[in-house]
Each structure stands twice: as structure tokens, then as C-alpha cells.
Short mmCIF file of C-alpha atoms and ligand atoms in Angstrom, two decimals:
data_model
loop_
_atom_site.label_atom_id
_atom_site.label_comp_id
_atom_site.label_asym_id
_atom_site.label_seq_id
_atom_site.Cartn_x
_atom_site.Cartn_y
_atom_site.Cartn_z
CA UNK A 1 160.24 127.90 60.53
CA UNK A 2 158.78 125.99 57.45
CA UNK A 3 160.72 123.02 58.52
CA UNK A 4 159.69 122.98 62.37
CA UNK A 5 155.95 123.35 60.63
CA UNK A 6 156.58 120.53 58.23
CA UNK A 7 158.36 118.54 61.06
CA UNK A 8 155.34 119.08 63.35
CA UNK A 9 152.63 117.70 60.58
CA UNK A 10 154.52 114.78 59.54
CA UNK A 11 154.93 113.69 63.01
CA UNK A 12 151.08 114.31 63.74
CA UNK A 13 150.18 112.53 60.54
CA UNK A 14 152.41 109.06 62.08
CA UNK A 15 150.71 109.54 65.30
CA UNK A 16 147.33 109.42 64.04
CA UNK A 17 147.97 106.29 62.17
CA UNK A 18 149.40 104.97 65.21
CA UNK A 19 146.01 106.23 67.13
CA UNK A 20 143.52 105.36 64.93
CA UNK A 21 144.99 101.39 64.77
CA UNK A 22 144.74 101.81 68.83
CA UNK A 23 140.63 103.31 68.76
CA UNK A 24 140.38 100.00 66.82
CA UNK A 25 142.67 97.59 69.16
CA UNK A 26 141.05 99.15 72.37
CA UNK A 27 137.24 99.03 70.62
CA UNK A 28 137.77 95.52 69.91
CA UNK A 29 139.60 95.02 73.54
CA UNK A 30 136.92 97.08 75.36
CA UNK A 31 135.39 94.19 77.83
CA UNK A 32 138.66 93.10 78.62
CA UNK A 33 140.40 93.70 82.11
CA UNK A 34 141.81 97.04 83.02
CA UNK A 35 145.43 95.54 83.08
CA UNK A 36 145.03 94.79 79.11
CA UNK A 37 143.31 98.13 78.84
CA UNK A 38 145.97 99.71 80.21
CA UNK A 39 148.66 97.80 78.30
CA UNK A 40 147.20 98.58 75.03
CA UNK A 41 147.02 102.87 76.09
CA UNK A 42 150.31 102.79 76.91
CA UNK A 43 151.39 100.76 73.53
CA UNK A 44 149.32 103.25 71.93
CA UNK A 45 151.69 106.11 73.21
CA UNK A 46 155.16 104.55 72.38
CA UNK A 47 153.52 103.27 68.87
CA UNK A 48 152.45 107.31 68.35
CA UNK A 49 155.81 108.22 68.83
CA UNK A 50 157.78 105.89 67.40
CA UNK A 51 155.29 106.42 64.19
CA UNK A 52 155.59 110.23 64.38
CA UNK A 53 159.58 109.94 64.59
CA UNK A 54 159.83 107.38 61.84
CA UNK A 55 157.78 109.26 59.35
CA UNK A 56 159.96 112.66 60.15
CA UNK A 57 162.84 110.29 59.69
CA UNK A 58 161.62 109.20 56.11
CA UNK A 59 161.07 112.45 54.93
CA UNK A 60 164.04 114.20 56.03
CA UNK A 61 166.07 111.74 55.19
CA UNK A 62 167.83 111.08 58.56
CA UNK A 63 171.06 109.21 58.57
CA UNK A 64 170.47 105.36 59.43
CA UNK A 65 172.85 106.12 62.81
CA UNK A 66 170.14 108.90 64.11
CA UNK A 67 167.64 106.62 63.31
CA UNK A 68 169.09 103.56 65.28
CA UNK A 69 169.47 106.13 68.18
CA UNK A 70 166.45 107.46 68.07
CA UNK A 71 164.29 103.94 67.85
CA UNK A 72 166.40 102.50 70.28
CA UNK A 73 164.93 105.73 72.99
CA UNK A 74 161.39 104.76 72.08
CA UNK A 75 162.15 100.88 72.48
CA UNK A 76 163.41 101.94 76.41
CA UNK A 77 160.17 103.97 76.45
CA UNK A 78 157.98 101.56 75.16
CA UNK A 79 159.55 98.35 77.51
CA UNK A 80 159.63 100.95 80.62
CA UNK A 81 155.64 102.51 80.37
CA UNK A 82 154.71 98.86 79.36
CA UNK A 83 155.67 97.54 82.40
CA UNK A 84 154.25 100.34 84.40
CA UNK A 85 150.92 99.80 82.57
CA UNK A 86 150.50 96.36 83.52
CA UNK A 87 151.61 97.10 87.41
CA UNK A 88 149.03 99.98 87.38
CA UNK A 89 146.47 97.49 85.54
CA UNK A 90 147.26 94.18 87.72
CA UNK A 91 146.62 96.83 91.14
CA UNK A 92 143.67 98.01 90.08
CA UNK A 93 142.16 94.89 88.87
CA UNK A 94 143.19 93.35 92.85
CA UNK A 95 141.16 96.47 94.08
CA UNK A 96 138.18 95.46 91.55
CA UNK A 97 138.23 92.01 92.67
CA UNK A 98 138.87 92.36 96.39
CA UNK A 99 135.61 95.11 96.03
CA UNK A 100 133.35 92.91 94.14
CA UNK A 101 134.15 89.85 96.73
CA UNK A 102 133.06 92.25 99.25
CA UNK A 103 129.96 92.90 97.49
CA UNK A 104 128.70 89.61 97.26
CA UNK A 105 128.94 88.99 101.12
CA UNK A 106 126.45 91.51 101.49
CA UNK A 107 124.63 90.40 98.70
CA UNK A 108 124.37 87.00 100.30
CA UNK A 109 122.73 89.08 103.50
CA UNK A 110 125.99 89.96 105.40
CA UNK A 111 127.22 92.96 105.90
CA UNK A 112 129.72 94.99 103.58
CA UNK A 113 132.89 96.16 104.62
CA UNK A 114 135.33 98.12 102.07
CA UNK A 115 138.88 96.59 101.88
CA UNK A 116 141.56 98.82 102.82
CA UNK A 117 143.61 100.97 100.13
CA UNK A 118 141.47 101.11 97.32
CA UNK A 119 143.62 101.12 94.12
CA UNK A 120 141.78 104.67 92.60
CA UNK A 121 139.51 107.19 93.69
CA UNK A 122 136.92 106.09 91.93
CA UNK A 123 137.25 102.76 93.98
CA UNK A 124 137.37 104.24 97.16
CA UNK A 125 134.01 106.16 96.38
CA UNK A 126 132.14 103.07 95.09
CA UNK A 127 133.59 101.39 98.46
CA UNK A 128 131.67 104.43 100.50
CA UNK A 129 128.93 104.15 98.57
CA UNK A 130 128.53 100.33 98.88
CA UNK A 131 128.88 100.94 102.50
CA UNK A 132 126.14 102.84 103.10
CA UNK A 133 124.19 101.04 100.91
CA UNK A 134 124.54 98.09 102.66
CA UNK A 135 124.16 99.78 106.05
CA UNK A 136 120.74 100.85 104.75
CA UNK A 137 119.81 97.76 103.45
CA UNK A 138 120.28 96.18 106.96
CA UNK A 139 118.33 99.05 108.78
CA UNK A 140 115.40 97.74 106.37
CA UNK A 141 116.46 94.29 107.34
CA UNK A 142 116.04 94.74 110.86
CA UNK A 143 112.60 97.09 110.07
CA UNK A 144 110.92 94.04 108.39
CA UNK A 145 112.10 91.72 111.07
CA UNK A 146 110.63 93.81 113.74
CA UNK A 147 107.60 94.45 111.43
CA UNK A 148 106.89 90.77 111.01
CA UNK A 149 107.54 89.96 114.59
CA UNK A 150 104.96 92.61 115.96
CA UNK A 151 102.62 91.32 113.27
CA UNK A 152 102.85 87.85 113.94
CA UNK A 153 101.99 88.60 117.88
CA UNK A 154 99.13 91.02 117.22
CA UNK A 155 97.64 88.30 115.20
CA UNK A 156 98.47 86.08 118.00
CA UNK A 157 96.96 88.55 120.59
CA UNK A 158 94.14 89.35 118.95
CA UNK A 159 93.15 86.13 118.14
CA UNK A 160 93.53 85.36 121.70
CA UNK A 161 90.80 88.59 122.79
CA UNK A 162 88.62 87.29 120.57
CA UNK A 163 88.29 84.51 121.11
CA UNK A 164 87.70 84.45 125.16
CA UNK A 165 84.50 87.25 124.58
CA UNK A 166 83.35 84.73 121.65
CA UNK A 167 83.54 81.52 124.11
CA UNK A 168 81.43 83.61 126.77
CA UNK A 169 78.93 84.42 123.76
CA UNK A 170 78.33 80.93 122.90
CA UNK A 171 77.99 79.86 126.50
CA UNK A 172 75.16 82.50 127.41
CA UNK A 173 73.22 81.90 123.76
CA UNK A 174 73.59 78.11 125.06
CA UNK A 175 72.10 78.40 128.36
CA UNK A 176 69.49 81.09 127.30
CA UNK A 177 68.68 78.41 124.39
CA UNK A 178 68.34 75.53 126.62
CA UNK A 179 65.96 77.65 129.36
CA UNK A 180 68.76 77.49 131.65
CA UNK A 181 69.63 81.04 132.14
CA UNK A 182 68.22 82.40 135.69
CA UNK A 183 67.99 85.72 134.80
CA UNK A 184 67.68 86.45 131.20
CA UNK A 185 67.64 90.29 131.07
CA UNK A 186 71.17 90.12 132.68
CA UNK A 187 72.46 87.80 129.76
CA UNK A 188 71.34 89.80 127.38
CA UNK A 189 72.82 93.18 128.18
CA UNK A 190 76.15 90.87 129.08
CA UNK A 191 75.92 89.95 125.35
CA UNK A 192 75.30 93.38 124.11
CA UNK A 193 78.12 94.62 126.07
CA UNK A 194 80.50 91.71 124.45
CA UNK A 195 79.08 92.73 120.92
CA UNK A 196 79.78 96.43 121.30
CA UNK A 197 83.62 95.35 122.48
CA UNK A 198 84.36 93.25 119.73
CA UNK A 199 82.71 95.78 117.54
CA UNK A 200 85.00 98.53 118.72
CA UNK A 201 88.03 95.83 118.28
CA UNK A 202 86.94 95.24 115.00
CA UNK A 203 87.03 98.62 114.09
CA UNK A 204 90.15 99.80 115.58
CA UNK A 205 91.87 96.45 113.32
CA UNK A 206 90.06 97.92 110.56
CA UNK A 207 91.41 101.83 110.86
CA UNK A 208 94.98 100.28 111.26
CA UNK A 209 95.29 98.04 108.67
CA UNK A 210 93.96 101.61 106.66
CA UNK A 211 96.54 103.02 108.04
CA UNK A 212 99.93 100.38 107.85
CA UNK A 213 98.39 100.73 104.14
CA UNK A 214 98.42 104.28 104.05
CA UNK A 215 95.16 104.42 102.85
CA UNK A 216 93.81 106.88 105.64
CA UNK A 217 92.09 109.62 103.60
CA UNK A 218 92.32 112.52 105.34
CA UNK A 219 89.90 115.55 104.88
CA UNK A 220 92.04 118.59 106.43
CA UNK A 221 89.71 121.36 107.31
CA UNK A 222 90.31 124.81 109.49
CA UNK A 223 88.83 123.68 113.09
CA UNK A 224 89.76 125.66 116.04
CA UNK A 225 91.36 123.65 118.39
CA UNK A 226 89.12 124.99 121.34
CA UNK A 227 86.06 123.31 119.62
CA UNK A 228 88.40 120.36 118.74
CA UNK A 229 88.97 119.68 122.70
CA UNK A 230 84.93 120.55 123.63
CA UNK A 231 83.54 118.05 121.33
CA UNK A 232 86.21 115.38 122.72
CA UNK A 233 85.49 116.18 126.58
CA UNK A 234 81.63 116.15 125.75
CA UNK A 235 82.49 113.03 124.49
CA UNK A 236 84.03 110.99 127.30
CA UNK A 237 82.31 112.38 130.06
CA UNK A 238 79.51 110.00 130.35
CA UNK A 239 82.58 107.68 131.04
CA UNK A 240 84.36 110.11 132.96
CA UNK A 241 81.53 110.23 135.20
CA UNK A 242 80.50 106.41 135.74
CA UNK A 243 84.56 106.34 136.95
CA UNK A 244 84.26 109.38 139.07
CA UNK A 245 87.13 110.83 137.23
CA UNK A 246 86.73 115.29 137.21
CA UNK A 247 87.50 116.30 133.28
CA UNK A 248 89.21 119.29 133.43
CA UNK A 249 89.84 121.78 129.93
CA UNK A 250 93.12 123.31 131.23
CA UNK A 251 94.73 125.87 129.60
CA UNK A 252 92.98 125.75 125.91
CA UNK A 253 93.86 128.24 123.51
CA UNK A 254 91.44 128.93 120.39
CA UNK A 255 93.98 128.57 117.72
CA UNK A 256 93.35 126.99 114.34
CA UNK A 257 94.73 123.62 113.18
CA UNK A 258 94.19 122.14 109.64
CA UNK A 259 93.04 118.35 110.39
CA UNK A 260 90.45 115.86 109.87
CA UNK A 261 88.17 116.65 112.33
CA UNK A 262 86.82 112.65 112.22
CA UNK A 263 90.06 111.53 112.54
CA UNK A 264 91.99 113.68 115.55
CA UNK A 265 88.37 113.50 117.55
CA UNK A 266 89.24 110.34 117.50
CA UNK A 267 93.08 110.83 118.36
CA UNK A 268 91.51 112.41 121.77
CA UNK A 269 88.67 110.15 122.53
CA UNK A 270 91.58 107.34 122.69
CA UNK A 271 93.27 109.24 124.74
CA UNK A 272 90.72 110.62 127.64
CA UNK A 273 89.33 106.77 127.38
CA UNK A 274 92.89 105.66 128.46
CA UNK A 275 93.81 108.16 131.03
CA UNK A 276 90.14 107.76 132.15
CA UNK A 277 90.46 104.04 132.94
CA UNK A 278 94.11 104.56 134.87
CA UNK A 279 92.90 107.67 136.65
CA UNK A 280 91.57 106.21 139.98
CA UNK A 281 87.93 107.45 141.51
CA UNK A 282 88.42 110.93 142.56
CA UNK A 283 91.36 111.76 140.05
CA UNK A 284 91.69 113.95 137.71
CA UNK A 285 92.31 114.10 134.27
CA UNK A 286 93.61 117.40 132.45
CA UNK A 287 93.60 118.51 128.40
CA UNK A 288 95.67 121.42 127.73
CA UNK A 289 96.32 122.95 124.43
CA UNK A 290 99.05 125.31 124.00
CA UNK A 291 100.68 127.19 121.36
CA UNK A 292 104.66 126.83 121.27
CA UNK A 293 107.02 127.73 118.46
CA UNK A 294 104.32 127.57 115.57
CA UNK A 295 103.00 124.09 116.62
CA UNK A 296 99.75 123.40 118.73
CA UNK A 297 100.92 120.63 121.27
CA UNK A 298 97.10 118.90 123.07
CA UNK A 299 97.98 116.93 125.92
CA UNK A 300 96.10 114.72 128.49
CA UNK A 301 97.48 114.76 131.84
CA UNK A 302 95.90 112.03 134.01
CA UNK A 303 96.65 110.62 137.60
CA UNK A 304 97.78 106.44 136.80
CA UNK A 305 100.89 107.23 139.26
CA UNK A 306 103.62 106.81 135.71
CA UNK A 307 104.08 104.48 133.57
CA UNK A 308 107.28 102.41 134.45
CA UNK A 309 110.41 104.12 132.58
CA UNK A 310 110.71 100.84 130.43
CA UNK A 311 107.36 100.81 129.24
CA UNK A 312 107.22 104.57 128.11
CA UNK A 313 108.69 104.26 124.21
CA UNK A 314 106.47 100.61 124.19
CA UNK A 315 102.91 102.06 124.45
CA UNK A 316 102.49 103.39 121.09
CA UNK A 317 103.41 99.74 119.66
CA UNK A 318 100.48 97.86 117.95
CA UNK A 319 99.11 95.48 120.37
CA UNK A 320 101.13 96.49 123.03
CA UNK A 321 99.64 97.01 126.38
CA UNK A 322 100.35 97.12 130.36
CA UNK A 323 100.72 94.16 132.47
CA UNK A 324 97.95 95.09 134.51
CA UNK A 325 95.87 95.43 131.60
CA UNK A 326 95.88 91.97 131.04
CA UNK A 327 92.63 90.70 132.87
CA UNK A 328 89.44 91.47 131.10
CA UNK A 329 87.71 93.46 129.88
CA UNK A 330 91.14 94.58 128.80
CA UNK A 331 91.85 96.73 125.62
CA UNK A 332 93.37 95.02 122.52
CA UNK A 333 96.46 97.25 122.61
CA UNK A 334 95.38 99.24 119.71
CA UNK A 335 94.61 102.38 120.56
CA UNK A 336 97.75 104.23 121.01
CA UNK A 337 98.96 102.60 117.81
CA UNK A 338 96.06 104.17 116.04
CA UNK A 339 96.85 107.86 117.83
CA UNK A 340 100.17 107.80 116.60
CA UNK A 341 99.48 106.66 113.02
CA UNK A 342 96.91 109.60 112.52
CA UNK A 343 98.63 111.75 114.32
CA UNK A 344 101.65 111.02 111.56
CA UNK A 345 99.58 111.27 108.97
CA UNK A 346 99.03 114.92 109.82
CA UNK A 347 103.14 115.30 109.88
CA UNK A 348 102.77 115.28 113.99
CA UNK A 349 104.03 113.70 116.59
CA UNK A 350 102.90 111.66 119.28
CA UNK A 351 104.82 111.30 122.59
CA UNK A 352 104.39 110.46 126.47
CA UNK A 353 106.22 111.43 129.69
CA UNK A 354 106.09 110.92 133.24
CA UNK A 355 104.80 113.73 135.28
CA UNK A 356 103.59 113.79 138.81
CA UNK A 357 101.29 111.45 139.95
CA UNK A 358 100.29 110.76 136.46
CA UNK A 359 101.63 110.69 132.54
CA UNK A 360 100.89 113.13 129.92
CA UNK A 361 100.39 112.09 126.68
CA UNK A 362 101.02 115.09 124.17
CA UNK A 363 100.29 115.27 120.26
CA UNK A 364 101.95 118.18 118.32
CA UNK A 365 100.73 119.61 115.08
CA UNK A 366 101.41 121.88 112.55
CA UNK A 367 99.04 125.10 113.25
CA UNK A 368 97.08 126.48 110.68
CA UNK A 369 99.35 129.31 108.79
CA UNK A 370 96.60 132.94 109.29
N1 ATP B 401 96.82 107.33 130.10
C1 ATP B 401 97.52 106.25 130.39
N2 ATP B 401 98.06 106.07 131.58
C2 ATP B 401 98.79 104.99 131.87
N3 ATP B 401 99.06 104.00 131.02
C3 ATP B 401 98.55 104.11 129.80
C4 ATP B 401 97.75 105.23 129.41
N4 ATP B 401 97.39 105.05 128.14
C5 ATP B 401 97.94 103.88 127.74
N5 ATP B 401 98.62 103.31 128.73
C6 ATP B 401 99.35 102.03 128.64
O1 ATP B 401 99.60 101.76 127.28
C7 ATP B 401 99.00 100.53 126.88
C8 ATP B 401 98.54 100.64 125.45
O2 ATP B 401 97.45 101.57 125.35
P1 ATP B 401 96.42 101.42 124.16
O3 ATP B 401 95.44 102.50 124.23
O4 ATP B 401 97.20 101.27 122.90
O5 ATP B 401 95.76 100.01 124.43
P2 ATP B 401 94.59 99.63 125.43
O6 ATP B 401 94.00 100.85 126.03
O7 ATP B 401 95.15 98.62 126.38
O8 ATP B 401 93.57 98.92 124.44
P3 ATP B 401 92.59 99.62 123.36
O9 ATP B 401 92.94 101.08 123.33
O10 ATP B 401 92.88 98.92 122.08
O11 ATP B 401 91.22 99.38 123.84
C9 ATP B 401 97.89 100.30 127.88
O12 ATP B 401 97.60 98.94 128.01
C10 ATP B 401 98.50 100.89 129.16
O13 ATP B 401 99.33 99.96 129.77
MG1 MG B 402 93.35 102.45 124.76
#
């Protein structure tokens, strides 16, 4: 028993020496490939053994034949994990490489695509990770294209609507100017009507760029949505009347919504002023407010006959408008964009479907928790 001890300790005492030179080898080795990493751990292992068997050797006096045998078993180990080391090493170093020279093509903008049989585990992962990286980086991609696309036209739009009300401006100042305006009065309530549209325009470019900056502020408070709708019908029915359109409240129940009350009257007005101008003479248009599965949906039914199918998921774009609503006095396209982006700034949605004889236009918040 005292020699298996003794045995065991002098044969831990050669391995550490073996060890401790290998800490040192691999600390000095450490940003070197995996192959030599490899190489060295399994040199490490024959070394600890061979050490360990040696120093038993010396102290119990083994004959020189035992010894021979016994070195010559380690030597066979040593040449055999070796060999395996550097085949382990030299595959996982192609799976490194082959994974980094995927990496760069989608650092370079294309896409990345993990080679096949990664070499470990961990290789495989970092593959799947990579790949969804990159798949999210050309999402973003493809956001900022579309982003700077729609941003170049709106400029391109809107510099196009102003400038036509602008050009009619300086014509009427110029004829009033020179005495050559026949009737006066009529130019000057044409100009007053031009100011006030380029006013609104100016201000509906103003609360968007607030809000592609996220710097709406929002002051929630408790409003019940019955007095929400009210103040928006009181609202557009001077216009509702000078089109002949009947404003109906529908179905309007008096439940609570936390909101900016500046904000979503505003959400409606743009509404009823849209389904106001596409409702013809005689039509109708309908807000409804329901309660459904613990979110208030307000909608505005009018009578424009549909939007076309292709057009439906286009109308809440900035600067996007109709065909027919190309001929003045034309919108700028804004305010559906603006409807949605306070709408989402109260964590609702905005949304629009066909229904007969007419769309509906629906905006679903959060209610008020009691
Ligand atoms: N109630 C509606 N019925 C039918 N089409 C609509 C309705 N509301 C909007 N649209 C379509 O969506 C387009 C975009 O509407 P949006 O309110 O954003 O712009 P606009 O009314 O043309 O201009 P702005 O609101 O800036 O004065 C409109 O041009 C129209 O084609
Ligand atoms: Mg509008």
C-alpha cells in the first residue's frame, strides 16, 4: 500500500514538471493557430507521462529492459496523439478560415452564408449566429433604402405642392400690384385660402419630422372616448356640411382611453377630413367606437366606393396619395402618415379595409385599465 502511495506521488510530482513547462510553452504559444495549440496539449500529455514513468523508474530502480519497454509505449503514444492533434488542429483551422472568408462577404455588403460541416460546435453556433446577424443587417439595409427613397420623393413632392400655390401667389400680388386685378376682393380671399393651405402643409411637415424624430411629447390623460369622438364630429361638420356629407356617431361607447387628447383629436380630424372629401354629396360618413378584447377600436366608415386592393397597405405612406388626388387643391399626402405615427406612439395601430360602398379606416388602442 505504501508503495502504490509512493508510486502515485512520484509519478504526480514528473507530471507536474512536465505541466508546468507546458502552462509556459502554451502561454508563450497562446496567439498561435489552433493546430499548434493543439500539438503542444497533446505533447503536454505524452511529456506528463513519460515524466511521471521515468521518475517512478528512477526511484524504484527499474531494470534498464522495463525501462526501454516502457519509453518505447509512450514514444508510440506520443507519435500516434501527435498526429491526431495536428489532423484535429489543421480541420478546425479550415473551418476557422472557410468561416471568417464567409464573414467578410457580408462584411463587404453581401450576404452571409455558413459553409457546410463546421469543424466544432462552437463553429457551427458562431455560423448561426453570423447568419442571422447578417440577415438582420440586410432587413436594416433594405429599411434605409426604402427610408431614403420615400424621403427623397416627399421632398420631391412637396417641393412640387409648393411651389404651384406659391407661383399662383406671386401672380395675383402681381396683378393686384400693377392695378390689373378686376375684382380685388376675389384675389384676396384666393390668397388667404392659398396661405391657410400651405400653412396647414407646413404644419403637418412640421408634426412629422417630430415624429420620424420621435420627439412627439405626448401628454396621456383619462378622456372618455365618447367626448373624444363629439369634439372631433363638432369639428368637421362645418366641412361636412359645405360637402353635403350626413356625420353620423354610430355605435359610441363611453369608455376611457389614456391619450393625448391634442394629439388623437387630431388622429380623427384627419380622418373625417379624408372620408369627408371621398364621400360624394348625399353620403354618409360613420364613427363608431367599440370595445373588443380590452382595446377601444374608433373607426370612420365613409362612402368613396373602396380604395383599389393595391392601394390599401400604400395610404399610410408619407406623401403617398390617390391618383385622383392629384389635381389641386390636392392634399400633400401627409395626413395618414401623421395618423399612423401618433397612433404608434400610443402603442396602437392604424389600419384600413374595404367595406361596402366605402372604406373604414380603424385605429385601436389600449383602453384605460379601471
Ligand atoms: N377616407 C378615404 N377614402 C378613400 N381614400 C382615402 C381616404 N383617406 C385617404 N385616402 C387615400 O389615401 C391617400 C393618402 O391620404 P392622406 O390623408 O395621407 O393624404 P391627402 O388627404 O391626400 O393629403 P393631406 O392629408 O396631407 O392633406 C389619399 O390621397 C387618398 O387617395
Ligand atoms: Mg388627408
Amino acid at each position: 500500500m505504501k508503495d502504490i502511495l509512493l508510486i502515485a506521488l512520484y509519478a504526480f510530482a514528473g507530471a507536474c514538471a512536465a505541466g508546468l513547462l507546458g502552462a509556459v510553452v502554451l502561454r508563450l504559444l497562446r496567439r498561435r493557430s489552433m493546430a499548434v495549440v493543439l500539438t503542444v496539449v497533446a505533447a503536454v500529455a505524452v511529456t506528463a507521462m513519460l515524466a511521471g514513468t521515468l521518475v517512478v523508474a528512477w526511484a524504484m530502480f527499474l531494470s534498464t529492459h522495463d525501462l526501454k519497454v516502457v519509453t518505447l509505449v509512450a514514444a508510440m503514444a506520443a507519435v500516434v496523439s501527435l498526429a491526431t492533434a495536428l489532423l484535429l488542429g489543421r480541420w478546425v483551422v479550415a473551418g476557422s478560415n472557410a468561416l471568417t472568408l464567409a464573414a467578410r462577404s457580408f462584411g463587404e455588403g453581401g450576404s452571409f452564408a455558413a459553409p457546410d460541416g463546421a469543424a466544432t460546435a462552437e463553429l457551427s453556433e458562431l455560423g448561426r449566429e453570423l447568419a442571422s446577424t447578417s440577415a438582420k443587417l440586410a432587413a436594416s439595409r433594405e429599411r434605409e433604402r426604402a427610408l431614403e427613397t420615400s424621403r427623397r420623393e416627399l421632398v420631391a413632392w412637396i417641393s412640387h405642392d409648393l411651389r404651384t400655390p406659391l407661383a399662383g401667389l406671386r401672380a395675383m400680388s402681381e396683378a393686384l400690384e400693377d392695378g390689373m386685378a378686376a375684382d380685388p376682393e376675389r384675389y384676396f380671399r384666393q390668397i388667404r385660402t392659398e396661405v391657410d393651405r400651405l400653412n396647414t402643409m407646413v404644419g403637418d411637415l412640421f408634426e412629422l419630422s417630430r415624429i420620424h424624430a420621435g420627439a412627439l411629447t405626448l401628454t396621456p390623460t383619462r378622456i372618455s372616448v365618447y367626448d373624444l369622438v363629439g369634439d372631433a364630429m363638432a369639428g368637421a361638420d362645418p366641412l361636412a356640411r359645405e360637402h353635403g356629407v350626413r356625420l353620423v356617431g354610430g355605435r359610441v361607447e363611453s369608455v376611457p382611453v389614456e391619450v393625448d387628447g391634442k394629439e388623437m383629436t387630431r388622429v380623427l380630424a384627419n380622418l373625417l377630413v379624408n372620408a369627408i372629401h371621398r364621400t360624394p354629396a348625399d353620403g354618409t360618413v360613420a364613427v363608431d367606437a367599440e370595445l373588443l378584447a380590452g382595446s377601444v377600436v374608433l373607426s370612420v366608415t365613409d362612402g368613396c366606393g373602396g380604395i383599389p386592393e393595391g392601394d390599401l397597405e400604400r395610404v399610410f405612406d408619407t406623401g403617398w396619395r390617390g391618383s385622383e388626388a392629384r389635381t389641386p387643391p390636392a392634399g400633400a399626402g401627409l395626413g395618414l402618415a401623421i395618423v399612423r405615427g401618433i397612433v404608434e406612439a400610443h402603442e396602437g395601430r392604424a389600419a384600413v379595409r374595404n367595406v361596402l360602398g366605402g372604406c373604414r379606416f380603424e385605429v385601436t388602442l389600449p383602453a384605460a385599465g379601471s
